Amino acid sequence: MSLQNLDAFFAPQHIALIGASPKAESVGRAFVDNLLNDPGKRTISFVNPHHTQILNQPCVAALSDLPSVPDLAIVATPPDTVPGLVAEAKLAGVRGVIVVSSCQGGDRGALRRAMRAAARGSQMRILGPDSQGVFAAGGTLNASLASTPPQSGALGLIAQSGAIMNAVLDWGNAVKVGFSKAVSLGDASDVDLDDLLDHLAYDVRTRAILVCVETVGNPRRFFSAARAAAKVKPVVILKSGRHGLTADRISTHSGVLATEDSVYDAVIRRAGLLRVNDLDELFDAAGALARLKRVSEAGKRLAIVTNDRGIGILAADRLLDLGGTLAALSDEAMETIRPHAPLQWSGEMPLDLETTLPLDAQHAVIEALIDDPMNDGLLIAYSPSQVSDGKEAATRLVELLERKAKDVSRPKPVFVSWMEREADTLGAFDEAHVARFRTPGDAVRGFMDVSRYAQAQEELSATPPALPEDLASADVERARVLADTALAEGRTWLNTDEIADILASYGFSYAAPVRARCAETAYKAAQDLLAQHRSVALKIDSPDIPHKSDVGGVVLDLTHSLQVREGFDVLMEKVKGRAPNARLDGVIVQPMADTAAGVELYLGLADDPVFGPVIVFGRGGVAVEAVNDKALGMPPLDMRLARQLISETRVSKVMGGFRGRPAVDEDAVAQALVRLSQLTADVPQIRQLDLNPLLATPTGLLVLDARIEVAPSAVGDATFDTNPRFTIRPYPRNWERRLELKSGDVVFVRPVRPEDEPSFELFFSKTTQEDLRLRFFSYVRDFSHKFIARLTQIDYARDMAFGAFDASGELIGVVRLHADPERESGEYAILLRSDLKGHGLGWALMRLVIEYGQAERFQRIEGQVLAENTTMLAMCRALGFSVHRDPDEPELMLAKLDLSQFGDQSLPAAE
């Protein structure tokens, strides 16, 4: 992630077009026309050794012939010339290059690699190859192949495909929806999706971001940038290629269930993005987000008013299909509406008004619905009629909606489906920026897009329950050793004993399996087990057979040990015949559980080639793949995310009990998901895992069968001793510390977690207003959930916050480090409980955050301090910070620490 030199693409003062051409219908000519029509006050230069003039504009042979260095160079030449031209741009000092050229067929990556090699050693940024350029409304820049100049507006657009970018921009022109910036990403040799998401997230002109992609480059950087952007503005993503093949991942049920698109879907949901499946859905979502002033608090209750009952019922059906609800009416709204409603109206939505009802009466109904707090949005659906003047109705409605839109105290999203095709009539809505849609169904989808975005915002800041306390006692090293031992022996599948050991360490109850290499051992094991259980199962024990049932390797309900002795040889012979090349290590004797007493579930771990570990949950049993009742989640999981994952499956309804059957222990199921997530983080050697079935009962869980595949893996870097293949950087448990203060007190310091919100509320209540002012630079009196969530919801890939806790577990101090996108610099902030100053806590926390910055290879740590905060400034100086006054804000001091000065030396000791 880097924002460095991206301004060269969106606000260049000098552009050079390399490959400019006077030839009609050529790429070079298309760029010439768009650049010459650009009203921005910037220098445009043409470069082509075959021309001295193009359209009466001078043209030079090479970049070096220009009198000044361009900020941006656009390369539209044959692919084999591109690396040399990129090298020339680097030598000239160009800050940004757009490469339009593309490599058709063959090794498409060869051009990207050659371009990167040519630019190496410089800070020049490259967009492309195969990019069709950029558009920026702020500087009226159209350095693209768009057929018509886009309108200026508030939508940002990132598209890998130039054709899709142009299609979206053309749609915007047709319906008067404007764009702040648009980028054709192309093959992304340098500037990538995460860079542009960061850029548009910070861009004040952009209210919402549209993303059209086929793949992502760096998954961790993409997720981090996407989640950061989604927290500040809506991000809509159209991900194509939803039906990719997954035939190479069939060794576990999880590998089959975790299809490529379902994994993308899990990542997109977790990041808080709004996913659409085609261009029509993208246009509907974009139209709603571009035209509505406020979309962050919408619910699912929609009021529908129409002039035709059939249209209203279709809209209501679509709403319920998409998970919305028909709004009820408040008593006040009912009192206003009833005199104007048809006599037969039941008082429920949709509301069908007579076509002959005067416009003033219609508007009274519409205004009452807009003002009614019992709905979250209003759909007005109009069908042409011989007895009404559609143009006048539209004009009057626009006037009403413009007047109501000025009431900023009670914003209400209003959606209009005006099915009249008169251009002037529809244009009135577009000119007024009313959220207009072609059909009522499209309008309903637009409403639900807004609702889904609001729900995603709530989920991004939700506070989860505390994690199971016994997770901290899991024997991580033992689990890693077991995995490494198997790998050292040339095995990729753990045996039953190793699986049982690992599962027990992470709190799973496993139906005690016994391995037996001969019939006599199996017989004795069955005798012991049948003394406590009604029956046992006999299963083949082989590292080469993923699914035992497929080869007849399972015999159930054996009630006598003699059956086990006799069944041993029968089972071995049967499996030898069906899997002659498989290694057979004997059998597994396992007690049978009463599956009728519970629900068979599935818990699994898949290894996605792009996003790494993925948790899979759903209905279990032999037919797990055929039933395909699943939900996917990206680890790490907390209890809230685990419960959400459960709720996305059909089996969750069965878990709640039905027809006299009691509900299973859903908390235990959620905890099992969290435990599996933690196991995945702690033991990166585990690549795939099946717990199937996992029997859930009213009293707990029991694993009936399990498989674990392992592969060599690094444990992580020095900073995060966790799975390096995680897309989402997990909680860094290795940064937990016990620190002794100069007062002799010992405090427990750990990274802040989302469930710490109640601790922060208590912490702030014990901190004086003056200390809060010194920390936040203003008096803070309302510590809302939204405010505290920003402090506790940490993306460990970008930021860090450490909380210090006393012996009673109470939060007594916090220090945080917010990194810039390049992760070169981190801005610190610190706050201590007011009654604990002078104990050395502030010094200890500052030393810890500096240690963290060093481990993360930051170049510097800096912060702003009020000039009157002399205690903080003195500590900064003692720690080696340089301190000087902010030239732009004299009341502030800037404290900066160059981390390179320490090298391997220790920080100053506490004073």
XYZ file of N, CA and C in Angstrom, residues 363-529:
501
model
N -49.678 14.123 -2.487
C -48.488 14.667 -1.832
C -48.638 14.682 -0.312
N -49.849 14.846 0.158
C -50.063 14.773 1.611
C -49.726 13.373 2.122
N -50.106 12.347 1.341
C -49.788 10.965 1.713
C -48.282 10.744 1.679
N -47.655 11.188 0.588
C -46.205 10.994 0.441
C -45.456 11.716 1.550
N -45.865 12.928 1.865
C -45.181 13.680 2.919
C -45.347 13.008 4.277
N -46.520 12.459 4.532
C -46.739 11.749 5.796
C -45.844 10.520 5.895
N -45.653 9.811 4.773
C -44.789 8.632 4.784
C -43.315 9.021 4.954
N -42.913 10.133 4.343
C -41.532 10.597 4.519
C -41.265 10.961 5.972
N -42.256 11.546 6.625
C -42.087 11.985 8.009
C -42.287 10.862 9.022
N -42.832 9.747 8.600
C -43.178 8.668 9.527
C -41.917 7.930 9.994
N -41.652 7.901 11.302
C -40.458 7.188 11.787
C -40.581 5.668 11.745
N -41.748 5.139 11.360
C -41.943 3.696 11.339
C -41.377 3.037 10.082
N -40.881 3.837 9.139
C -40.245 3.243 7.967
C -38.836 3.799 7.809
N -38.019 3.050 7.052
C -36.632 3.450 6.806
C -36.424 3.986 5.403
N -37.456 3.954 4.600
C -37.355 4.454 3.239
C -38.711 4.384 2.581
N -38.852 5.125 1.485
C -40.121 5.189 0.772
C -39.887 4.919 -0.706
N -40.715 4.028 -1.278
C -40.722 3.781 -2.714
C -41.996 4.356 -3.303
N -41.835 5.222 -4.304
C -42.972 5.784 -5.037
C -42.929 5.174 -6.436
N -43.913 4.334 -6.750
C -43.965 3.650 -8.043
C -45.134 4.185 -8.848
N -44.868 4.701 -10.044
C -45.892 5.332 -10.882
C -45.959 4.638 -12.227
N -47.191 4.320 -12.646
C -47.431 3.719 -13.950
C -48.256 4.686 -14.795
N -47.920 4.831 -16.093
C -48.652 5.783 -16.939
C -50.146 5.465 -16.974
N -50.942 6.512 -17.099
C -52.389 6.331 -17.122
C -53.006 7.410 -17.995
N -54.091 7.054 -18.661
C -54.788 8.006 -19.508
C -55.450 9.112 -18.702
N -55.735 8.872 -17.428
C -56.482 9.841 -16.630
C -55.562 10.711 -15.789
N -54.241 10.617 -15.993
C -53.334 11.465 -15.230
C -52.248 12.010 -16.145
N -51.754 13.179 -15.812
C -50.703 13.834 -16.583
C -49.365 13.495 -15.936
N -48.645 12.536 -16.554
C -47.398 12.060 -15.963
C -46.350 13.149 -15.826
N -46.273 14.041 -16.802
C -45.258 15.088 -16.759
C -45.523 16.059 -15.615
N -46.781 16.460 -15.465
C -47.112 17.369 -14.362
C -46.901 16.679 -13.014
N -47.303 15.397 -12.937
C -47.128 14.665 -11.683
C -45.651 14.575 -11.310
N -44.807 14.341 -12.323
C -43.374 14.243 -12.054
C -42.814 15.579 -11.595
N -43.203 16.656 -12.280
C -42.694 17.991 -11.923
C -43.092 18.357 -10.507
N -44.338 18.114 -10.149
C -44.807 18.432 -8.797
C -44.133 17.554 -7.746
N -43.931 16.284 -8.091
C -43.275 15.381 -7.141
C -41.827 15.817 -6.901
N -41.126 16.209 -7.953
C -39.750 16.683 -7.796
C -39.712 17.877 -6.853
N -40.645 18.796 -7.008
C -40.692 19.974 -6.128
C -40.879 19.546 -4.670
N -41.763 18.581 -4.441
C -41.990 18.094 -3.077
C -40.722 17.450 -2.509
N -40.104 16.594 -3.307
C -38.927 15.879 -2.807
C -37.762 16.841 -2.563
N -37.616 17.856 -3.389
C -36.555 18.842 -3.156
C -36.806 19.607 -1.867
N -38.054 19.915 -1.599
C -38.372 20.624 -0.358
C -38.118 19.745 0.849
N -38.508 18.478 0.789
C -38.306 17.574 1.930
C -36.821 17.257 2.133
N -36.056 17.260 1.047
C -34.633 16.954 1.163
C -33.883 18.005 1.947
N -34.437 19.203 2.036
C -33.785 20.281 2.785
C -33.902 20.095 4.284
N -34.793 19.194 4.710
C -34.957 18.930 6.146
C -33.870 17.954 6.577
N -32.686 18.495 6.887
C -31.543 17.646 7.207
C -31.688 16.957 8.553
N -32.624 17.426 9.382
C -32.796 16.800 10.696
C -33.473 15.447 10.594
N -34.230 15.224 9.499
C -34.947 13.952 9.351
C -34.745 13.417 7.935
N -33.531 13.041 7.583
C -33.291 12.535 6.221
C -33.968 11.191 6.015
N -34.590 11.025 4.878
C -35.270 9.775 4.577
C -34.976 9.414 3.124
N -34.397 8.256 2.854
C -34.151 7.880 1.461
C -35.470 7.615 0.730
N -35.633 8.272 -0.404
C -36.838 8.120 -1.219
C -36.414 7.590 -2.586
N -37.098 6.540 -3.043
C -36.786 5.876 -4.305
C -38.003 6.008 -5.213
N -37.745 6.351 -6.472
C -38.835 6.570 -7.416
C -38.677 5.625 -8.594
N -39.764 4.927 -8.932
C -39.819 4.150 -10.166
C -40.912 4.759 -11.025
N -40.496 5.507 -12.032
C -41.431 6.217 -12.914
C -41.390 5.526 -14.271
N -42.403 4.711 -14.538
C -42.351 3.824 -15.695
C -42.836 4.479 -16.974
N -42.989 5.764 -16.952
C -43.265 6.509 -18.177
C -41.950 6.713 -18.915
N -41.955 6.622 -20.233
C -40.724 6.680 -21.008
C -40.479 8.044 -21.642
N -41.262 9.051 -21.273
C -41.077 10.391 -21.803
C -39.760 10.966 -21.284
N -38.856 11.337 -22.213
C -37.517 11.771 -21.818
C -37.556 13.004 -20.926
N -38.404 13.979 -21.245
C -38.464 15.193 -20.429
C -38.916 14.884 -19.015
N -39.846 13.952 -18.885
C -40.350 13.591 -17.561
C -39.254 12.947 -16.729
N -38.574 11.977 -17.317
C -37.500 11.301 -16.584
C -36.349 12.251 -16.312
N -36.085 13.148 -17.256
C -35.000 14.102 -17.070
C -35.213 15.002 -15.878
N -36.468 15.285 -15.542
C -36.741 16.135 -14.380
C -36.227 15.488 -13.104
N -36.406 14.174 -12.987
C -35.885 13.462 -11.804
C -34.360 13.465 -11.800
N -33.761 13.222 -12.962
C -32.306 13.159 -13.024
C -31.682 14.512 -12.719
N -32.269 15.595 -13.246
C -31.729 16.927 -12.985
C -31.776 17.257 -11.495
N -32.804 16.744 -10.812
C -32.957 17.016 -9.380
C -32.211 15.997 -8.518
N -31.487 15.059 -9.164
C -30.730 14.019 -8.459
C -31.630 13.180 -7.542
N -32.819 12.867 -8.043
C -33.713 11.953 -7.348
C -33.300 10.523 -7.677
N -33.367 9.624 -6.700
C -32.986 8.227 -6.911
C -34.083 7.545 -7.723
N -33.946 7.647 -9.054
C -34.947 7.117 -9.978
C -34.480 5.797 -10.556
N -35.437 4.847 -10.725
C -35.115 3.518 -11.233
C -36.100 3.129 -12.319
N -35.653 2.229 -13.173
C -36.452 1.825 -14.335
C -37.709 1.066 -13.921
N -37.555 0.131 -12.959
C -38.697 -0.667 -12.511
C -38.790 -0.621 -10.989
N -39.956 -0.953 -10.428
C -40.061 -1.017 -8.959
C -39.092 -2.032 -8.354
N -38.872 -3.160 -9.063
C -37.924 -4.144 -8.551
C -36.524 -3.584 -8.441
N -36.111 -2.793 -9.448
C -34.797 -2.154 -9.394
C -34.720 -1.181 -8.221
N -35.806 -0.441 -8.002
C -35.823 0.516 -6.898
C -35.722 -0.196 -5.554
N -36.427 -1.311 -5.426
C -36.350 -2.093 -4.191
C -34.928 -2.590 -3.972
N -34.288 -3.038 -5.046
C -32.906 -3.503 -4.924
C -31.994 -2.356 -4.498
N -32.239 -1.157 -5.023
C -31.468 0.003 -4.588
C -31.656 0.285 -3.107
N -32.894 0.168 -2.630
C -33.160 0.361 -1.205
C -32.434 -0.680 -0.364
N -32.476 -1.943 -0.799
C -31.825 -2.991 -0.026
C -30.307 -2.869 -0.068
N -29.766 -2.322 -1.165
C -28.331 -2.049 -1.194
C -27.955 -1.062 -0.097
N -28.749 -0.010 0.026
C -28.499 0.986 1.080
C -28.640 0.341 2.457
N -29.652 -0.514 2.603
C -29.862 -1.197 3.881
C -28.699 -2.127 4.200
N -28.228 -2.868 3.189
C -27.098 -3.777 3.414
C -25.840 -3.006 3.795
N -25.653 -1.838 3.184
C -24.491 -1.026 3.544
C -24.578 -0.580 5.003
N -25.761 -0.120 5.419
C -25.921 0.309 6.803
C -25.678 -0.849 7.768
N -26.176 -2.041 7.406
C -25.953 -3.217 8.248
C -24.465 -3.556 8.319
N -23.763 -3.448 7.196
C -22.327 -3.722 7.192
C -21.585 -2.743 8.086
N -22.030 -1.489 8.102
C -21.404 -0.500 8.980
C -21.577 -0.878 10.448
N -22.761 -1.345 10.790
C -23.001 -1.775 12.170
C -22.115 -2.957 12.530
N -21.988 -3.898 11.606
C -21.183 -5.096 11.882
C -19.702 -4.756 12.015
N -19.228 -3.768 11.250
C -17.820 -3.391 11.333
C -17.457 -2.826 12.698
N -18.439 -2.224 13.374
C -18.149 -1.593 14.666
C -18.802 -2.313 15.840
N -19.387 -3.487 15.596
C -20.065 -4.208 16.680
C -19.058 -4.709 17.714
N -19.486 -4.728 18.965
C -18.632 -5.202 20.056
C -18.936 -6.667 20.334
N -17.960 -7.563 20.180
C -18.224 -8.992 20.400
C -18.149 -9.355 21.872
N -18.746 -10.483 22.267
C -18.557 -10.992 23.631
C -17.105 -11.429 23.833
N -16.738 -11.633 25.087
C -15.371 -12.056 25.400
C -15.102 -13.444 24.831
N -13.844 -13.698 24.508
C -13.432 -15.002 24.007
C -13.382 -16.022 25.133
N -13.501 -17.314 24.832
C -13.366 -18.342 25.875
C -12.038 -18.199 26.605
N -12.071 -18.165 27.924
C -10.868 -17.908 28.712
C -9.819 -19.009 28.569
N -10.270 -20.266 28.354
C -9.297 -21.355 28.327
C -8.498 -21.420 27.032
N -8.797 -20.531 26.066
C -8.012 -20.521 24.836
C -6.556 -20.178 25.116
N -6.331 -19.344 26.121
C -4.968 -18.930 26.433
C -4.121 -20.082 26.953
N -4.775 -21.155 27.415
C -4.023 -22.279 27.994
C -3.732 -23.378 26.977
N -4.117 -23.180 25.721
C -3.858 -24.199 24.703
C -2.352 -24.420 24.554
N -1.973 -25.678 24.386
C -0.557 -26.020 24.273
C -0.128 -25.843 22.811
N 0.212 -24.597 22.461
C 0.550 -24.268 21.083
C 1.793 -25.020 20.622
N 2.823 -25.018 21.443
C 4.069 -25.665 21.042
C 3.884 -27.155 20.816
N 3.074 -27.799 21.661
C 2.814 -29.228 21.490
C 2.143 -29.490 20.139
N 1.174 -28.664 19.781
C 0.472 -28.841 18.512
C 1.421 -28.648 17.340
N 2.302 -27.667 17.440
C 3.260 -27.426 16.361
C 4.247 -28.584 16.232
N 4.672 -29.114 17.353
C 5.617 -30.232 17.340
C 4.978 -31.452 16.683
N 3.728 -31.734 17.001
C 3.049 -32.879 16.404
C 2.980 -32.736 14.885
N 2.660 -31.517 14.415
C 2.590 -31.290 12.970
C 3.968 -31.448 12.335
N 4.987 -30.887 12.967
C 6.345 -30.971 12.413
C 6.865 -32.410 12.411
N 6.492 -33.175 13.436
C 6.922 -34.574 13.501
C 6.351 -35.374 12.337
N 5.090 -35.172 12.062
C 4.472 -35.874 10.937
C 5.167 -35.507 9.628
N 5.456 -34.222 9.453
C 6.123 -33.782 8.222
C 7.523 -34.371 8.114
N 8.228 -34.444 9.249
C 9.577 -35.020 9.244
C 9.557 -36.487 8.861
N 8.442 -37.164 9.144
C 8.298 -38.578 8.800
C 7.740 -38.768 7.396
N 7.560 -37.663 6.673
C 7.063 -37.768 5.308
C 5.553 -37.886 5.217
N 4.845 -37.602 6.303
C 3.382 -37.705 6.298
C 2.758 -36.322 6.155
N 1.658 -36.234 5.419
C 0.909 -34.985 5.323
C -0.420 -35.055 6.066
N -0.803 -36.238 6.536
C -2.032 -36.394 7.313
C -1.660 -36.868 8.716
N -2.213 -36.207 9.719
C -1.967 -36.619 11.094
C -2.732 -37.895 11.391
N -2.162 -38.727 12.271
C -2.888 -39.936 12.659
C -3.890 -39.614 13.770
N -4.673 -40.609 14.111
C -5.767 -40.407 15.068
C -5.266 -39.931 16.427
N -4.163 -40.496 16.901
C -3.645 -40.090 18.214
C -3.205 -38.628 18.199
N -2.538 -38.210 17.136
C -2.089 -36.818 17.039
C -3.272 -35.870 16.959
N -4.292 -36.269 16.199
C -5.486 -35.435 16.087
C -6.162 -35.284 17.444
N -6.296 -36.388 18.158
C -6.944 -36.351 19.468
C -6.181 -35.449 20.433
N -4.859 -35.501 20.373
C -4.018 -34.683 21.243
C -4.242 -33.195 20.965
N -4.222 -32.818 19.689
C -4.389 -31.411 19.318
C -5.784 -30.916 19.664
N -6.807 -31.693 19.335
C -8.180 -31.266 19.610
C -8.421 -31.103 21.104
N -7.888 -32.007 21.895
C -8.064 -31.905 23.348
C -7.407 -30.636 23.887
N -6.252 -30.281 23.341
C -5.545 -29.089 23.789
C -6.351 -27.831 23.521
N -7.187 -27.852 22.473
C -7.991 -26.672 22.138
C -9.443 -26.806 22.580
N -9.701 -27.691 23.511
C -10.998 -27.740 24.156
C -12.073 -28.512 23.431
N -11.720 -29.349 22.456
C -12.715 -30.162 21.757
C -12.845 -31.520 22.448
N -14.078 -31.978 22.616
C -14.327 -33.336 23.111
C -14.386 -34.272 21.909
N -13.555 -35.299 21.943
C -13.421 -36.217 20.811
C -13.824 -37.603 21.273
N -14.721 -38.251 20.530
C -15.139 -39.614 20.872
C -13.913 -40.516 20.809
N -13.389 -40.896 21.993
C -12.066 -41.499 22.142
C -11.799 -42.626 21.158
N -10.990 -42.376 20.132
C -10.660 -43.436 19.179
C -9.452 -44.235 19.675
N -9.426 -45.530 19.329
C -8.290 -46.395 19.676
C -7.777 -47.014 18.391
N -6.475 -46.864 18.122
C -5.871 -47.440 16.926
C -5.487 -48.893 17.200
N -5.731 -49.739 16.228
C -5.406 -51.166 16.380
C -4.813 -51.692 15.089
N -3.627 -52.295 15.194
C -2.944 -52.809 14.005
C -3.291 -54.272 13.728
N -3.926 -54.951 14.713
C -4.289 -56.361 14.514
C -5.664 -56.603 15.107
N -6.232 -57.730 14.773
C -7.585 -58.059 15.219
C -7.646 -58.180 16.735
N -6.613 -58.732 17.369
C -6.642 -58.934 18.818
C -6.652 -57.599 19.557
N -5.841 -56.670 19.080
C -5.830 -55.342 19.706
C -7.180 -54.664 19.534
N -7.788 -54.819 18.373
C -9.106 -54.240 18.135
C -10.138 -54.873 19.063
N -10.039 -56.171 19.246
C -10.956 -56.905 20.129
C -10.872 -56.366 21.561
N -9.654 -56.206 22.072
C -9.483 -55.716 23.447
C -9.968 -54.268 23.582
N -9.714 -53.462 22.585
C -10.194 -52.084 22.633
C -11.714 -52.044 22.661
N -12.344 -52.910 21.875
C -13.803 -52.943 21.845
C -14.369 -53.392 23.193
N -13.710 -54.367 23.836
C -14.162 -54.802 25.164
C -14.197 -53.633 26.140
N -13.113 -52.845 26.155
C -13.044 -51.700 27.073
C -14.111 -50.656 26.747
N -14.297 -50.377 25.486
C -15.246 -49.318 25.101
C -16.688 -49.763 25.311
